[in-house]
PDB file of C-alpha atoms in Angstrom:
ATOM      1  CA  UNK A   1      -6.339   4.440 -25.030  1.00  0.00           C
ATOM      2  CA  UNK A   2      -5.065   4.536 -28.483  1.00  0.00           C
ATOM      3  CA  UNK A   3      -5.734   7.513 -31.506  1.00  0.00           C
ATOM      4  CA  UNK A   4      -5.568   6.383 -34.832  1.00  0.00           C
ATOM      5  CA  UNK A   5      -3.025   8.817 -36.439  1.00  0.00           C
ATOM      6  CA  UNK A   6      -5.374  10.255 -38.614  1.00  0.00           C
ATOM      7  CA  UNK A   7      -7.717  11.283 -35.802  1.00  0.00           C
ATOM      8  CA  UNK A   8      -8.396  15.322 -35.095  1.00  0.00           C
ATOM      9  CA  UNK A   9      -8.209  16.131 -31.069  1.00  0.00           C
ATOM     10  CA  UNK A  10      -9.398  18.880 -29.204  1.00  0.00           C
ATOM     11  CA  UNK A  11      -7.043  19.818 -25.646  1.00  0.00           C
ATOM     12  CA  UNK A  12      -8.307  21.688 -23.028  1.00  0.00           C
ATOM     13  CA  UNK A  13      -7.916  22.270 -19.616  1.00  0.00           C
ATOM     14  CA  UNK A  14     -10.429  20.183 -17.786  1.00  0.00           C
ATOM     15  CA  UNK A  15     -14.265  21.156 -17.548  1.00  0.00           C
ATOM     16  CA  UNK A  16     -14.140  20.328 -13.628  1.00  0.00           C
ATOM     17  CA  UNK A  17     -10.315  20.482 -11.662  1.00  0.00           C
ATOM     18  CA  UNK A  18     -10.067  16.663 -10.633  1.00  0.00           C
ATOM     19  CA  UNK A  19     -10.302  15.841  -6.819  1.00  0.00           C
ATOM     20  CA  UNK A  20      -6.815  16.554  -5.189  1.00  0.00           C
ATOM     21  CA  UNK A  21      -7.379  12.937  -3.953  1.00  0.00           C
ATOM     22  CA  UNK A  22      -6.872  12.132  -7.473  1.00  0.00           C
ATOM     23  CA  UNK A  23      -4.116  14.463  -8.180  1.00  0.00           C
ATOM     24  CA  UNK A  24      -2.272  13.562  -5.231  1.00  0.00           C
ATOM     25  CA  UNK A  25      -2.347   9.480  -6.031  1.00  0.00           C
ATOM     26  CA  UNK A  26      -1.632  10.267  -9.760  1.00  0.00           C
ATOM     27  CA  UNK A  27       1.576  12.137  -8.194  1.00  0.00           C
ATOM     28  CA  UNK A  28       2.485   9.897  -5.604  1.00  0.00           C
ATOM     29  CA  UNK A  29       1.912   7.354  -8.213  1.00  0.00           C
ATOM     30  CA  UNK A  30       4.426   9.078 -10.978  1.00  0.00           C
ATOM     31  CA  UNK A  31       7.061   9.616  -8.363  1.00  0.00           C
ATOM     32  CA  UNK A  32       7.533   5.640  -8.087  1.00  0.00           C
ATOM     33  CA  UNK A  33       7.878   5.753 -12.078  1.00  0.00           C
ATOM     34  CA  UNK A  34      11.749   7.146 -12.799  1.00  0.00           C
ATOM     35  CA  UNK A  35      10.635   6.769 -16.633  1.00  0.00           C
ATOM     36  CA  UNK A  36       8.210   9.562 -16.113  1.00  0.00           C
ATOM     37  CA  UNK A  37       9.580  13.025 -17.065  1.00  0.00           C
ATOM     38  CA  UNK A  38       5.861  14.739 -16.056  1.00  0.00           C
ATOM     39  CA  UNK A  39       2.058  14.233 -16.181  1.00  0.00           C
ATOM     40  CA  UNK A  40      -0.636  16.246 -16.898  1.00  0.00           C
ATOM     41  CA  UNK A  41      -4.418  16.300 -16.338  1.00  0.00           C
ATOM     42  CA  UNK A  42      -6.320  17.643 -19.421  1.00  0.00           C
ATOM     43  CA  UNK A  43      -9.443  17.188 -21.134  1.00  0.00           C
ATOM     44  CA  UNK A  44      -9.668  15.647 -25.002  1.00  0.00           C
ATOM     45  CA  UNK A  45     -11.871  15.126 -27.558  1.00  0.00           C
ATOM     46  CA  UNK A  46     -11.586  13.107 -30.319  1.00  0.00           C
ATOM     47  CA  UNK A  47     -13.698  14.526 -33.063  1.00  0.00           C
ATOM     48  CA  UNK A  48     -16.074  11.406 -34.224  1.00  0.00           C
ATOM     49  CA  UNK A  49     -19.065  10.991 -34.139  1.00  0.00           C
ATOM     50  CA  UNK A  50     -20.357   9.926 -30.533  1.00  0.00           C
ATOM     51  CA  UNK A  51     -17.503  10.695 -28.875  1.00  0.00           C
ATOM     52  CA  UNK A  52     -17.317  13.046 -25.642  1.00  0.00           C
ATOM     53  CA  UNK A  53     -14.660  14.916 -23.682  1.00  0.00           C
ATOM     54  CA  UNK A  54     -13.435  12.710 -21.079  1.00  0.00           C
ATOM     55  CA  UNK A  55     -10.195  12.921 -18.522  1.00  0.00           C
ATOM     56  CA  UNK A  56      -7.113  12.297 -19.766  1.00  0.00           C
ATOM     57  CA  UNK A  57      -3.954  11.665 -17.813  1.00  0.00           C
ATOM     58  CA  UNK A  58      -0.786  12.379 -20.352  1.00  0.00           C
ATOM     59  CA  UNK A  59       2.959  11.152 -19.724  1.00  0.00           C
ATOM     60  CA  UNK A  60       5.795  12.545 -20.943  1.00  0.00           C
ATOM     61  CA  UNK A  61       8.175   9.167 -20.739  1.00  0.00           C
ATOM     62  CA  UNK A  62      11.612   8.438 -21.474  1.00  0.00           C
ATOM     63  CA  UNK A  63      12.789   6.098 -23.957  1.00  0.00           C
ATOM     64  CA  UNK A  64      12.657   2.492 -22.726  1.00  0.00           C
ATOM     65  CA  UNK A  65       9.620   3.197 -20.440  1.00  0.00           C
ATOM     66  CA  UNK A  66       7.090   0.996 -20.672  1.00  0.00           C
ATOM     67  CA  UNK A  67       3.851   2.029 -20.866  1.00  0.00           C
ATOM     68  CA  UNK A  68       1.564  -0.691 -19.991  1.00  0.00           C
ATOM     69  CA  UNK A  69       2.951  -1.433 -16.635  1.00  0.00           C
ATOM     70  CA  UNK A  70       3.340   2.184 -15.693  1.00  0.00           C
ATOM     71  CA  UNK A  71      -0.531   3.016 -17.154  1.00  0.00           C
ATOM     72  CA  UNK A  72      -1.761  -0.348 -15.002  1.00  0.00           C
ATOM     73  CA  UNK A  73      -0.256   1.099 -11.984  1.00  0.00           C
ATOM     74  CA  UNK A  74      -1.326   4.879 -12.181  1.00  0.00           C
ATOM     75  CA  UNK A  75      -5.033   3.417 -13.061  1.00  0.00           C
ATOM     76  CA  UNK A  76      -5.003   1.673  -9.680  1.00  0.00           C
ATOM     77  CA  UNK A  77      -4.743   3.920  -8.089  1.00  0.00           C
ATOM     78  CA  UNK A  78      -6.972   6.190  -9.445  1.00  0.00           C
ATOM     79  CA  UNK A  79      -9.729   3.892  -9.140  1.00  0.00           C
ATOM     80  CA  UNK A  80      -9.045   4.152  -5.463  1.00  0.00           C
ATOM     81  CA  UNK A  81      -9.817   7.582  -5.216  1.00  0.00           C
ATOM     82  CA  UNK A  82     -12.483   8.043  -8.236  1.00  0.00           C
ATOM     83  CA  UNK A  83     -16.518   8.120  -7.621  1.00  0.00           C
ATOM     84  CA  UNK A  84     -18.002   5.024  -9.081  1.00  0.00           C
ATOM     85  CA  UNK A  85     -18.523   5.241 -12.831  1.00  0.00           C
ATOM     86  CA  UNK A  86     -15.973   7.595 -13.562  1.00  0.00           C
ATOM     87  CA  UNK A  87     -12.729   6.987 -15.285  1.00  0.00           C
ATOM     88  CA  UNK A  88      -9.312   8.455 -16.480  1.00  0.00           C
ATOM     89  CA  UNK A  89      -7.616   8.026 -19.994  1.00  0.00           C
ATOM     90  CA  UNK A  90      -3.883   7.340 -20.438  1.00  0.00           C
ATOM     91  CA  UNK A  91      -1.900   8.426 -23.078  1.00  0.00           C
ATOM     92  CA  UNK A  92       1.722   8.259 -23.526  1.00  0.00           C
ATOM     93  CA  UNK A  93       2.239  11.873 -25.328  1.00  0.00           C
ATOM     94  CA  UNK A  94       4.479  12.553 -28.004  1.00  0.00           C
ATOM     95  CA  UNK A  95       6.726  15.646 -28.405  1.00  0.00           C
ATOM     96  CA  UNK A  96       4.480  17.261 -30.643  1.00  0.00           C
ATOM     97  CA  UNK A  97       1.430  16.721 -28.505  1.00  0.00           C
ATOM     98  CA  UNK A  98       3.144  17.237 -25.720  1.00  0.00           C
ATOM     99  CA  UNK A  99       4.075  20.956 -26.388  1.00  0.00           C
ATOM    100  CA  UNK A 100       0.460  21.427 -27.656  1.00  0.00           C
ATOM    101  CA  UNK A 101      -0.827  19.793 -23.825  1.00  0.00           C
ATOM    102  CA  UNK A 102       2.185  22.137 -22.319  1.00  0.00           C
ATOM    103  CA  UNK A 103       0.875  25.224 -23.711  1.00  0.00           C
ATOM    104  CA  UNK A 104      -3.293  24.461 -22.576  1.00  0.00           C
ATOM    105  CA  UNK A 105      -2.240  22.696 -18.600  1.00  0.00           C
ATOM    106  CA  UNK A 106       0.430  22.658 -16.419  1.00  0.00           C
ATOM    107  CA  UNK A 107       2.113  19.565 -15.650  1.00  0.00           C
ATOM    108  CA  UNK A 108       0.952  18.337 -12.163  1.00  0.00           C
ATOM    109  CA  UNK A 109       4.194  16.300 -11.809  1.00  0.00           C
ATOM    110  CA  UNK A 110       7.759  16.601 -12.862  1.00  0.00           C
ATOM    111  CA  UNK A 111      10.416  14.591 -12.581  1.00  0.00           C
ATOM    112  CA  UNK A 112      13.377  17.167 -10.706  1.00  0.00           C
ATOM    113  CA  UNK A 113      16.422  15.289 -11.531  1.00  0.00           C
TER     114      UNK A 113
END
């Protein structure tokens, strides 16, 4: 997904904890990804109208990662593992968002190198 810059957000920790199915492919997932310094699991809202809270998975990345490929991947295989009809965002945080989704979830995956 992409947030026009001027957008306001609201970042939570989720409504419902996702599956561990989910968790655990997300993780398995981001441990094939060396570009991925951690992940997180959150819920956001972008304030507009019609818009509702919805899953977001959130990637701190390293420079030269790219985003696309990494963001097909992890959405593989969490289509595995999610119920019909549901989905998961992706967003590729930066530092200031990412110390704002820091301080609301812990990350579910870190990189420990």
């Amino acid at each position: 997904m992409s947030v026009p810059a001027e957008s306001e957000m609201l970042i939570g920790a989720p409504a419902q904890q996702p599956s561990e199915s989910l968790v655990a492919a997300l993780r398995e997932g981001a441990a094939d990804h060396p570009e991925i310094r951690a992940a997180y699991l959150f819920q956001m809202m972008i304030l507009a109208e019609g818009e509702e809270p919805h899953l977001t998975l959130g990637l701190e990345l390293g420079d030269r990662a790219d985003f696309t490929r990494i963001s097909n991947d992890l959405a593989g295989r969490a289509m595995k593992v999610l119920p019909e009809g549901s989905y998961v965002d992706f967003y590729a945080l930066p530092d200031d968002m990412a110390e704002t989704v820091r301080q609301t979830v812990e990350p579910f995956y870190e990189r420990g190198d």
